[in-house]
Coordinates of C-alpha atoms in Angstrom, one line a residue:
X1 CA -0.1 17.3 -36.5
X2 CA 2.0 19.5 -34.2
X3 CA -1.2 21.5 -33.4
X4 CA -3.0 18.3 -32.5
X5 CA -0.1 17.1 -30.3
X6 CA -0.2 20.5 -28.5
X7 CA -3.9 20.1 -27.8
X8 CA -3.4 16.6 -26.4
X9 CA -0.6 18.0 -24.1
X10 CA -2.9 20.8 -22.9
X11 CA -5.8 18.4 -22.2
X12 CA -3.4 16.1 -20.3
X13 CA -2.3 19.1 -18.1
X14 CA -5.9 20.1 -17.4
X15 CA -6.7 16.5 -16.3
X16 CA -3.7 16.5 -14.1
X17 CA -4.6 19.8 -12.6
X18 CA -8.1 18.7 -11.9
X19 CA -7.0 15.4 -10.3
X20 CA -4.3 17.2 -8.3
X21 CA -6.9 19.6 -6.9
X22 CA -9.1 16.6 -6.0
X23 CA -6.2 14.9 -4.2
X24 CA -5.2 18.0 -2.3
X25 CA -8.7 18.9 -1.2
X26 CA -9.5 15.3 -0.1
X27 CA -6.3 15.2 1.9
X28 CA -6.2 18.8 3.1
X29 CA -3.0 19.5 1.3
X30 CA -1.0 16.3 1.9
X31 CA 2.7 17.0 2.4
X32 CA 4.4 15.0 -0.3
X33 CA 7.6 13.1 0.4
X34 CA 7.6 13.7 4.2
X35 CA 10.9 11.8 4.7
X36 CA 12.7 14.4 2.6
X37 CA 11.5 17.4 4.8
X38 CA 13.2 18.8 7.9
X39 CA 11.8 16.6 10.6
X40 CA 12.1 15.2 14.1
X41 CA 11.7 11.4 14.3
X42 CA 9.2 10.2 16.9
X43 CA 10.1 6.6 16.4
X44 CA 11.4 4.6 19.3
X45 CA 9.8 3.5 22.6
X46 CA 6.3 4.8 23.5
X47 CA 4.3 4.0 26.6
X48 CA 1.2 2.0 26.1
X49 CA -2.0 1.3 28.1
X50 CA -4.3 -1.6 27.1
X51 CA -8.0 -0.6 27.1
X52 CA -10.3 -3.4 26.0
X53 CA -13.4 -1.7 27.4
X54 CA -12.4 1.8 26.2
X55 CA -12.6 3.2 29.7
X56 CA -10.1 5.8 28.6
X57 CA -12.5 7.2 26.0
X58 CA -16.0 6.6 27.3
X59 CA -17.6 7.2 30.7
X60 CA -19.9 4.7 32.4
X61 CA -22.9 6.1 30.4
X62 CA -20.9 5.3 27.2
X63 CA -20.4 9.0 26.5
X64 CA -17.1 10.4 25.4
X65 CA -15.0 11.5 28.4
X66 CA -14.0 15.1 28.7
X67 CA -11.0 13.9 30.7
X68 CA -10.0 10.7 29.1
X69 CA -6.6 9.1 28.9
X70 CA -5.7 11.7 26.2
X71 CA -5.4 14.3 28.9
X72 CA -2.4 12.5 30.4
X73 CA -3.4 13.5 33.9
X74 CA -1.1 13.3 36.9
X75 CA -2.1 12.8 40.5
X76 CA -1.7 16.1 42.3
X77 CA -1.1 14.5 45.7
X78 CA -1.3 11.1 47.4
X79 CA -5.1 11.4 47.8
X80 CA -5.8 12.2 44.2
X81 CA -7.5 9.4 42.2
X82 CA -6.1 8.9 38.7
X83 CA -6.5 5.4 37.4
X84 CA -3.9 5.4 34.7
X85 CA -0.3 6.6 34.4
X86 CA 1.6 6.6 31.2
X87 CA 4.8 7.3 32.9
X88 CA 4.8 3.9 34.6
X89 CA 3.0 2.0 31.7
X90 CA 4.9 -0.6 29.7
X91 CA 7.0 0.4 26.7
X92 CA 6.3 -0.6 23.1
X93 CA 8.3 0.0 19.9
X94 CA 7.1 2.3 17.2
X95 CA 7.1 1.4 14.3
X96 CA 5.8 -2.0 15.1
X97 CA 2.7 -4.1 15.7
X98 CA 1.7 -5.0 19.2
X99 CA 0.9 -8.6 18.3
X100 CA 4.5 -9.7 18.0
X101 CA 5.9 -7.5 20.8
X102 CA 3.9 -9.0 23.6
X103 CA 2.6 -12.6 23.9
X104 CA -0.6 -11.5 25.6
X105 CA -1.4 -9.2 22.7
X106 CA -0.9 -11.9 20.0
X107 CA -4.6 -12.2 19.3
X108 CA -5.7 -8.9 20.8
X109 CA -8.2 -6.8 18.9
X110 CA -9.3 -3.5 20.5
X111 CA -8.0 -0.3 21.8
X112 CA -4.4 0.5 22.9
X113 CA -3.4 4.0 24.0
X114 CA 0.1 5.1 22.9
X115 CA 2.0 8.0 24.5
X116 CA 5.3 9.7 23.8
X117 CA 6.8 12.8 25.3
X118 CA 9.1 15.0 23.2
X119 CA 10.8 18.4 23.1
X120 CA 11.1 20.8 20.1
X121 CA 12.7 24.1 19.7
X122 CA 9.7 25.9 18.3
X123 CA 10.5 28.5 15.7
X124 CA 8.3 31.5 14.8
X125 CA 7.1 31.5 11.2
X126 CA 7.3 27.7 11.0
X127 CA 4.5 25.2 10.5
X128 CA 4.6 21.8 12.3
X129 CA 2.9 18.8 10.8
X130 CA 2.7 15.4 12.5
X131 CA 3.1 12.6 9.9
X132 CA 2.0 9.0 10.5
X133 CA 3.1 6.4 7.9
X134 CA 0.2 4.2 9.0
X135 CA -1.9 3.1 12.1
X136 CA -4.1 0.1 12.0
X137 CA -7.0 0.5 11.9
X138 CA -8.5 3.7 13.5
X139 CA -6.5 6.4 15.1
X140 CA -7.4 9.4 17.1
X141 CA -4.5 11.8 17.7
X142 CA -4.1 14.2 20.6
X143 CA -1.2 16.6 21.2
X144 CA -0.8 18.1 24.7
X145 CA -4.3 17.0 25.5
X146 CA -6.0 18.5 22.5
X147 CA -7.5 16.4 19.7
X148 CA -5.9 17.2 16.4
X149 CA -7.6 14.7 14.1
X150 CA -8.5 11.1 13.4
X151 CA -8.0 8.7 10.6
X152 CA -9.5 5.4 9.4
X153 CA -7.7 2.9 7.3
X154 CA -4.7 0.8 8.3
X155 CA -2.3 1.1 5.4
X156 CA -2.1 4.8 4.2
X157 CA -0.3 7.8 5.5
X158 CA -2.0 10.7 7.2
X159 CA -0.9 14.1 8.7
X160 CA -2.2 16.8 11.0
X161 CA -1.0 20.4 11.4
X162 CA -0.1 20.7 15.1
X163 CA 1.5 24.2 15.0
X164 CA -1.0 25.6 17.5
X165 CA -0.7 22.7 19.9
X166 CA 3.0 22.2 20.4
X167 CA 5.3 24.3 22.6
X168 CA 9.1 24.5 23.1
X169 CA 9.3 21.6 25.6
X170 CA 7.3 19.1 27.6
X171 CA 5.1 18.1 24.7
X172 CA 3.3 14.8 24.5
X173 CA 1.4 13.0 21.8
X174 CA -1.2 10.4 22.6
X175 CA -2.8 8.1 20.0
X176 CA -5.9 6.0 20.6
X177 CA -5.3 3.0 18.3
X178 CA -8.2 0.6 17.6
X179 CA -7.8 -2.5 15.3
X180 CA -11.2 -4.1 15.9
X181 CA -12.7 -5.5 12.7
X182 CA -16.1 -4.2 11.8
X183 CA -18.5 -5.1 9.0
X184 CA -18.5 -1.5 7.6
X185 CA -14.7 -1.2 7.2
X186 CA -12.3 -1.6 4.3
X187 CA -11.3 -4.4 4.6
X188 CA -14.3 -5.9 6.3
X189 CA -14.3 -8.5 9.1
X190 CA -13.1 -11.5 7.0
X191 CA -9.6 -11.6 5.5
X192 CA -6.8 -14.0 5.1
X193 CA -4.0 -12.1 6.8
X194 CA -3.1 -11.2 10.4
X195 CA -4.8 -8.1 11.9
X196 CA -1.6 -6.5 13.1
X197 CA -2.6 -3.6 15.4
X198 CA -0.6 -0.6 16.4
X199 CA 1.4 2.3 15.0
X200 CA 3.0 0.2 12.3
X201 CA 4.9 2.7 10.3
X202 CA 7.2 5.7 11.1
X203 CA 6.0 8.8 13.0
X204 CA 7.7 12.2 12.5
X205 CA 7.2 15.9 13.2
X206 CA 7.8 17.9 10.1
X207 CA 9.2 21.5 10.4
X208 CA 8.1 23.5 7.4
X209 CA 8.2 27.1 6.3
X210 CA 5.1 29.2 7.1
X211 CA 4.1 28.7 3.4
X212 CA 5.5 25.5 1.9
X213 CA 5.5 23.3 -1.1
X214 CA 2.8 20.8 -0.3
X215 CA 2.4 18.4 -3.2
X216 CA 4.0 17.7 -6.5
X217 CA 3.8 15.2 -9.4
X218 CA 6.3 14.5 -12.2
X219 CA 6.3 12.0 -15.1
X220 CA 7.1 11.5 -18.7
X221 CA 4.6 13.4 -20.9
X222 CA 2.3 11.5 -23.3
X223 CA 4.4 12.2 -26.4
X224 CA 7.6 11.0 -24.7
X225 CA 9.5 14.1 -25.5
X226 CA 9.4 15.9 -22.2
X227 CA 8.6 16.0 -18.5
X228 CA 5.1 16.9 -17.3
X229 CA 4.0 17.8 -13.8
X230 CA 2.2 19.8 -11.2
X231 CA 3.1 21.7 -8.0
X232 CA 1.0 23.0 -5.2
X233 CA 1.8 25.1 -2.1
X234 CA 0.1 25.3 1.2
X235 CA -1.3 28.8 0.8
X236 CA -1.2 31.1 -2.2
X237 CA 0.7 34.4 -2.4
X238 CA 1.3 37.1 -5.0
X239 CA 3.7 36.3 -7.8
X240 CA 4.8 33.0 -6.3
X241 CA 7.1 30.7 -8.2
X242 CA 8.4 27.1 -7.6
X243 CA 11.8 26.3 -9.1
X244 CA 11.8 22.8 -10.7
X245 CA 15.3 21.4 -11.3
X246 CA 16.6 18.2 -12.9
X247 CA 20.3 18.8 -13.2
X248 CA 21.1 15.7 -15.3
X249 CA 18.6 16.9 -17.9
X250 CA 19.8 20.5 -17.6
X251 CA 16.3 21.6 -16.4
X252 CA 16.0 24.6 -14.1
X253 CA 12.7 26.2 -14.6
X254 CA 10.6 28.7 -12.5
X255 CA 7.0 27.7 -12.6
X256 CA 4.5 30.5 -11.8
X257 CA 1.7 29.6 -9.5
X258 CA -1.9 30.6 -10.0
X259 CA -4.2 32.3 -7.5
X260 CA -4.9 28.9 -5.8
X261 CA -1.2 28.3 -5.3
X262 CA -1.0 25.6 -8.1
X263 CA 0.7 25.3 -11.4
X264 CA 1.4 22.7 -14.2
X265 CA 4.5 22.4 -16.4
X266 CA 5.5 20.6 -19.6
X267 CA 9.3 20.9 -20.2
X268 CA 11.1 19.5 -23.3
X269 CA 13.5 16.8 -22.3
X270 CA 14.9 13.5 -23.5
X271 CA 15.4 11.4 -20.4
X272 CA 16.8 7.9 -20.3
X273 CA 13.7 5.8 -19.6
X274 CA 13.3 3.8 -16.4
X275 CA 12.8 0.1 -17.0
X276 CA 13.4 -3.2 -15.2
X277 CA 16.6 -3.7 -17.2
X278 CA 17.9 -0.1 -16.5
X279 CA 16.0 1.5 -13.6
X280 CA 17.4 5.0 -14.2
X281 CA 16.3 7.6 -11.5
X282 CA 16.9 11.3 -11.8
X283 CA 17.3 13.7 -8.9
X284 CA 14.4 16.1 -9.1
X285 CA 14.3 19.1 -6.8
X286 CA 11.6 21.7 -6.0
X287 CA 12.5 25.0 -4.3
X288 CA 10.0 27.3 -2.7
X289 CA 10.2 29.8 0.1
X290 CA 13.6 28.8 1.4
X291 CA 12.9 25.0 1.3
X292 CA 14.3 22.6 -1.3
X293 CA 12.6 19.2 -1.5
X294 CA 14.5 16.5 -3.4
X295 CA 13.2 13.2 -4.8
X296 CA 14.5 10.4 -7.1
X297 CA 12.1 9.9 -10.0
X298 CA 12.2 7.7 -13.1
X299 CA 10.5 8.4 -16.4
X300 CA 8.7 5.6 -18.4
X301 CA 5.5 4.9 -20.3
X302 CA 3.0 2.1 -20.0
X303 CA 0.0 1.2 -22.0
X304 CA -2.1 -1.7 -23.3
X305 CA -3.0 -2.6 -26.9
X306 CA -5.2 -5.6 -27.4
X307 CA -3.8 -8.3 -25.2
X308 CA -0.3 -6.8 -24.9
X309 CA 1.3 -4.7 -22.2
X310 CA 3.9 -2.2 -23.4
X311 CA 6.5 -0.6 -21.2
X312 CA 8.4 2.2 -23.0
X313 CA 6.9 0.9 -26.2
X314 CA 8.1 -2.6 -25.7
X315 CA 5.8 -5.6 -25.2
X316 CA 6.7 -7.2 -21.9
X317 CA 5.8 -10.4 -20.0
X318 CA 5.5 -9.6 -16.3
X319 CA 7.4 -12.2 -14.3
X320 CA 6.0 -11.6 -10.8
X321 CA 5.3 -12.7 -7.3
X322 CA 2.7 -11.6 -4.7
X323 CA 4.0 -10.2 -1.4
X324 CA 2.4 -9.5 1.9
X325 CA 3.8 -6.7 4.1
X326 CA 5.2 -9.0 6.7
X327 CA 8.7 -9.3 8.2
X328 CA 11.1 -11.3 6.0
X329 CA 12.1 -13.5 9.0
X330 CA 9.1 -14.5 11.1
X331 CA 5.8 -12.7 11.6
X332 CA 5.1 -9.1 12.3
X333 CA 4.4 -6.1 10.1
X334 CA 7.4 -5.1 7.8
X335 CA 8.2 -1.4 7.8
X336 CA 11.9 -0.7 7.4
X337 CA 14.2 -0.2 4.5
X338 CA 16.0 -3.4 5.4
X339 CA 12.7 -5.3 5.3
X340 CA 11.8 -3.9 1.9
X341 CA 15.3 -4.5 0.5
X342 CA 15.2 -8.2 1.7
X343 CA 11.8 -9.0 0.4
X344 CA 12.4 -7.3 -3.0
X345 CA 15.8 -8.8 -3.4
X346 CA 14.3 -12.2 -2.9
X347 CA 11.9 -11.4 -5.8
X348 CA 14.8 -10.4 -8.0
X349 CA 16.6 -13.6 -7.1
X350 CA 13.5 -15.5 -8.2
X351 CA 13.8 -13.8 -11.6
X352 CA 11.0 -11.3 -11.2
X353 CA 10.6 -8.0 -13.0
X354 CA 7.2 -7.4 -11.3
X355 CA 5.6 -7.7 -7.9
X356 CA 2.0 -7.6 -6.7
X357 CA 1.9 -5.8 -3.3
X358 CA -1.1 -7.4 -1.8
X359 CA -3.7 -6.7 -0.5
X360 CA -3.3 -3.1 0.6
X361 CA -0.9 -0.2 0.1
X362 CA 2.5 -1.2 1.4
X363 CA 4.9 1.1 3.2
X364 CA 6.6 3.8 1.2
X365 CA 10.0 2.2 1.4
X366 CA 8.7 -0.8 -0.6
X367 CA 7.9 1.5 -3.5
X368 CA 11.2 3.4 -3.4
X369 CA 13.3 0.2 -3.3
X370 CA 11.2 -1.1 -6.2
X371 CA 12.1 2.0 -8.1
X372 CA 15.8 1.4 -7.3
X373 CA 15.8 -2.3 -8.1
X374 CA 13.8 -2.1 -11.3
X375 CA 10.7 -4.0 -10.2
X376 CA 7.3 -3.1 -11.7
X377 CA 4.5 -2.8 -9.2
X378 CA 0.8 -3.7 -8.9
X379 CA -0.5 -1.7 -5.9
X380 CA -3.8 -2.4 -4.3
X381 CA -6.4 -1.2 -1.8
X382 CA -8.1 -3.7 0.5
X383 CA -11.5 -3.9 -1.1
X384 CA -11.4 -7.6 -0.3
X385 CA -14.0 -10.4 -0.6
X386 CA -17.3 -9.1 0.8
X387 CA -17.1 -5.5 1.7
X388 CA -20.5 -3.8 2.0
X389 CA -21.0 -2.8 -1.7
X390 CA -24.4 -1.3 -1.0
X391 CA -23.1 1.2 1.6
X392 CA -22.3 4.8 0.6
X393 CA -20.2 5.2 3.7
X394 CA -18.1 2.1 2.9
X395 CA -17.6 3.4 -0.7
X396 CA -16.4 6.7 0.7
X397 CA -13.8 4.8 2.9
X398 CA -12.6 2.8 -0.1
X399 CA -12.4 5.9 -2.3
X400 CA -10.4 7.7 0.5
X401 CA -7.9 4.9 0.7
X402 CA -7.6 4.8 -3.1
X403 CA -7.0 8.6 -3.1
X404 CA -4.4 8.3 -0.3
X405 CA -2.5 5.5 -2.1
X406 CA -2.4 7.3 -5.4
X407 CA -1.4 10.6 -3.8
X408 CA 1.5 9.2 -1.9
X409 CA 2.9 6.9 -4.7
X410 CA 2.1 8.8 -7.9
X411 CA 5.8 9.7 -8.4
X412 CA 7.1 6.1 -8.3
X413 CA 8.0 4.9 -11.8
X414 CA 7.8 1.3 -10.6
X415 CA 4.0 1.5 -10.1
X416 CA 2.3 0.7 -13.4
X417 CA -1.1 -0.3 -12.2
X418 CA -3.6 0.4 -9.5
X419 CA -5.9 -2.5 -8.3
X420 CA -9.3 -1.7 -7.0
X421 CA -10.3 -5.1 -5.6
X422 CA -9.5 -8.7 -4.8
X423 CA -11.9 -11.7 -5.2
X424 CA -15.2 -9.8 -5.0
X425 CA -18.5 -11.5 -5.9
X426 CA -20.5 -10.8 -9.1
X427 CA -23.4 -8.6 -8.2
X428 CA -24.9 -5.3 -9.4
X429 CA -24.0 -3.1 -6.4
X430 CA -20.4 -4.4 -6.6
X431 CA -20.1 -3.4 -10.2
X432 CA -21.4 0.1 -9.4
X433 CA -19.0 0.4 -6.4
X434 CA -15.9 -0.8 -8.3
X435 CA -16.9 1.0 -11.5
X436 CA -16.9 4.3 -9.5
X437 CA -13.6 3.5 -7.9
X438 CA -12.2 2.9 -11.4
X439 CA -13.5 6.3 -12.6
X440 CA -11.9 7.9 -9.6
X441 CA -8.6 6.2 -10.2
X442 CA -8.5 7.4 -13.8
X443 CA -9.4 10.9 -12.8
X444 CA -6.6 11.0 -10.2
X445 CA -4.0 9.3 -12.4
X446 CA -4.7 9.0 -16.1
X447 CA -1.1 7.7 -16.8
X448 CA -1.4 4.3 -15.2
X449 CA -3.4 1.1 -15.8
X450 CA -6.3 -0.2 -13.8
X451 CA -6.8 -3.8 -12.7
X452 CA -8.6 -6.1 -10.2
X453 CA -8.0 -9.7 -9.1
X454 CA -11.1 -11.8 -9.9
X455 CA -12.0 -15.4 -9.0
X456 CA -15.3 -15.4 -10.7
X457 CA -14.6 -17.5 -13.9
X458 CA -17.3 -19.7 -15.3
X459 CA -16.9 -23.3 -16.4
X460 CA -16.8 -23.7 -20.2
X461 CA -16.8 -26.8 -22.4
X462 CA -13.0 -26.6 -22.7
X463 CA -12.2 -25.4 -19.1
X464 CA -12.6 -21.8 -17.8
X465 CA -14.3 -18.8 -19.2
X466 CA -13.5 -15.2 -18.2
X467 CA -16.9 -13.5 -18.3
X468 CA -17.0 -11.3 -15.2
X469 CA -18.6 -8.0 -16.3
X470 CA -16.0 -6.1 -14.2
X471 CA -13.4 -7.1 -16.8
X472 CA -15.0 -4.7 -19.2
X473 CA -13.9 -1.7 -17.1
X474 CA -10.3 -2.6 -16.3
X475 CA -7.2 -2.4 -18.5
X476 CA -5.7 -5.7 -17.3
X477 CA -7.7 -8.7 -16.1
X478 CA -6.3 -10.3 -12.9
X479 CA -7.2 -14.0 -12.4
X480 CA -7.0 -15.9 -9.2
X481 CA -7.1 -19.6 -9.8
X482 CA -5.9 -22.5 -7.6
X483 CA -6.1 -25.5 -9.9
X484 CA -4.6 -28.5 -8.1
X485 CA -5.2 -27.0 -4.7
X486 CA -8.8 -25.9 -4.1
X487 CA -10.0 -27.8 -7.2
X488 CA -8.9 -30.7 -9.4
X489 CA -5.8 -32.8 -9.2
X490 CA -2.4 -31.2 -10.1
X491 CA -2.0 -33.5 -13.1
X492 CA -5.3 -32.3 -14.6
X493 CA -4.3 -28.6 -14.6
X494 CA -2.0 -28.8 -17.7
X495 CA -5.0 -29.7 -19.9
X496 CA -7.2 -26.8 -18.6
X497 CA -7.9 -24.3 -21.3
X498 CA -8.9 -20.6 -20.8
X499 CA -11.2 -18.5 -22.9
X500 CA -12.2 -14.8 -22.4
X501 CA -15.0 -12.6 -23.6
X502 CA -12.6 -9.7 -23.5
X503 CA -9.7 -8.8 -25.8
X504 CA -7.5 -7.7 -23.0
X505 CA -4.2 -8.8 -21.3
X506 CA -4.5 -11.3 -18.5
X507 CA -2.3 -11.6 -15.4
X508 CA -2.6 -14.8 -13.4
X509 CA -2.6 -12.8 -10.1
X510 CA -2.9 -15.8 -7.8
X511 CA -1.9 -19.5 -8.4
X512 CA -0.2 -21.9 -6.1
X513 CA -0.5 -24.4 -3.2
X514 CA 0.6 -24.9 0.4
X515 CA 3.6 -26.8 1.7
X516 CA 5.4 -27.1 5.0
X517 CA 9.1 -26.4 4.6
X518 CA 11.1 -29.6 5.2
X519 CA 8.1 -32.0 4.8
X520 CA 9.0 -34.5 2.1
X521 CA 7.2 -37.4 0.5
X522 CA 5.7 -38.5 -2.8
X523 CA 4.2 -35.7 -4.9
X524 CA 0.7 -37.0 -4.2
X525 CA 1.0 -36.3 -0.5
X526 CA -0.5 -32.9 0.4
X527 CA 1.5 -30.3 2.4
X528 CA 4.8 -31.8 1.1
X529 CA 7.2 -29.7 -0.9
X530 CA 6.9 -32.2 -3.7
X531 CA 3.1 -31.7 -3.9
X532 CA 3.5 -27.9 -4.0
X533 CA 6.2 -28.2 -6.7
X534 CA 4.0 -30.5 -8.8
X535 CA 1.1 -28.0 -8.6
X536 CA 3.5 -25.4 -10.0
X537 CA 4.7 -27.7 -12.8
X538 CA 1.2 -28.4 -14.1
X539 CA -0.1 -24.8 -13.6
X540 CA 2.9 -23.5 -15.6
X541 CA 1.9 -26.0 -18.3
X542 CA -1.6 -24.6 -18.2
X543 CA -0.4 -21.0 -18.3
X544 CA 1.8 -21.7 -21.3
X545 CA -1.4 -22.4 -23.2
X546 CA -3.1 -19.1 -22.3
X547 CA -2.6 -16.9 -25.4
X548 CA -3.7 -13.6 -23.6
X549 CA -1.5 -14.2 -20.6
X550 CA 0.9 -11.3 -20.1
X551 CA 2.0 -11.9 -16.5
X552 CA 2.0 -14.1 -13.4
X553 CA 2.1 -13.2 -9.7
X554 CA 1.9 -16.6 -7.9
X555 CA 0.7 -16.7 -4.3
X556 CA 3.0 -16.0 -2.5
X557 CA 6.7 -15.1 -1.9
X558 CA 6.8 -16.3 1.8
X559 CA 4.6 -17.9 4.4
X560 CA 2.6 -15.4 6.4
X561 CA 0.5 -15.2 9.5
X562 CA -3.2 -15.9 9.1
X563 CA -5.9 -16.7 11.7
X564 CA -7.8 -18.7 9.0
X565 CA -5.0 -21.4 9.0
X566 CA -5.2 -23.3 12.3
X567 CA -4.1 -26.9 11.2
X568 CA -1.9 -28.1 14.0
X569 CA 1.7 -29.1 13.2
X570 CA 1.4 -27.9 9.6
X571 CA -0.1 -24.4 9.4
X572 CA -0.2 -23.3 13.1
X573 CA -1.7 -19.9 12.0
X574 CA 0.6 -19.6 9.0
X575 CA -0.6 -19.6 5.4
X576 CA 1.9 -22.1 3.9
X577 CA 1.5 -21.1 0.2
X578 CA 4.9 -19.3 0.3
X579 CA 7.7 -20.3 -2.0
X580 CA 9.8 -19.4 1.1
X581 CA 9.2 -20.4 4.7
X582 CA 8.6 -17.8 7.3
X583 CA 12.3 -18.0 7.9
X584 CA 13.2 -17.2 4.3
X585 CA 14.1 -20.8 3.4
X586 CA 13.5 -21.9 -0.2
X587 CA 11.0 -24.7 -1.0
X588 CA 11.2 -26.9 -4.0
X589 CA 8.5 -24.9 -5.9
X590 CA 10.8 -21.8 -5.7
X591 CA 13.2 -23.5 -8.1
X592 CA 10.3 -24.5 -10.4
X593 CA 9.1 -20.9 -10.8
X594 CA 12.7 -19.6 -11.1
X595 CA 13.4 -22.0 -14.0
X596 CA 10.1 -20.9 -15.7
X597 CA 11.1 -17.2 -15.4
X598 CA 14.6 -17.9 -16.7
X599 CA 12.9 -19.4 -19.8
X600 CA 10.5 -16.5 -20.2
X601 CA 13.3 -13.9 -19.8
X602 CA 15.3 -15.6 -22.6
X603 CA 12.3 -15.6 -25.1

């Protein structure tokens, strides 16, 4: 038996090493935990130039300029023609979306050029890496007039080594930001959230040793009697070691790196397990080449058996809520620790032990605060509705976003499942597309569960039948269903019965209705708080009769901006399905769901 367990442990380490290599090569040695490194913040005010025709990038023959805005040219004398000037251009805050900072940019989709000047005391034998938390949607980055790289995807981190480009002082970084929606993007042109453009998350310049710890992964091993993990350095040397320390567990181990600068470890330990009831985090440090990187990491297990979800061996009902990454008070992209703490504290007050971070990877602070507060997390990429499933290029974009999400957040105990899609149509190329994403996710991270939100149920004699073939490939079936809102009357929902072709746990990943805060009338009157509350009452009655239901994440915590919602004097470009208004005010349905969760917690 011991021999068999040892083989299992070795196999797990090999899988982790292979997936770690894949992540590193796909991201060109992503620097893990950038916020814990020595760095210079580039947050604050940047200059911006609006460029709807992309004159700063293309010439009049629609060819890329050799001397575009990225050169930051200055007029040499009064007779010199230069048709832009960052020094006199308006200022804009970073992090932040442009839509809510300037009224004229509220609906703007296109290119905006960002510029910031900075100084740095450049040190010999140091590497300098520029880190962007996120830019929506396409970014081309230039440092001192030289292109250092580009990135596509509005919700994941990216980095460029800029050691050769920067100098001691008088540096400038320019970013061409383009948030235009295109058919071949992920997400595609049609969504139900605001297309916030800009440098929406923090920017920093990392100062690293010449050879540095690049990436790492730490978690509870499969047997539950130790800590398993991986480390990787930026470039291999001879007889290199990384020191892994967890003081509370009396772990201080030197891990020898192989010829590729990588290593795995499996260290005997008996940690207190992280859970929603007791979210224990340990300080874990990695020392290499004069640099020590510290993280706070929890250890827990998660698995499914039949229709049950087990966390640390205990069957658990996931009392959740869906959340968009939008400012707690008003519109605009959320990005700060204060934003994350407010949104997730609201979820805790509702009685949640689980949140669905929809419909894209949220900022890193959301995951770290979830770790701290004890909230389990469903994390998702924006393969949403009708992306081009028949396109290899679109698949590559989706896989890249999946890889970037898992790479950044693999050390967060709160994350128990990766979602590969939301509300996608049943068709053959979609099944191949999502099936390949699921295989990729399992290769990158065999320790977590896979899910997807589906709205493709059939009608059966008794009500609804879950028969989407995608359900065969996921661990947990997510179901989006709006009985009483998009179909049927609220009172009919309680009698609705659900059947499934699959012996798997189900999460009702979306359910709910819209209401304008402060609008009151009889429960039969749509848009009133009473109507929304009644929808919740009868849907809860329906869910109580779903034997495989192991979680709920109703739609949604708070009202959020959406161009799809134009109804004057009610929506006004807000999706009103929130349990809280855009100002954080509780609607009647909030109390209905809170009472349900109190009951579930007591069971």
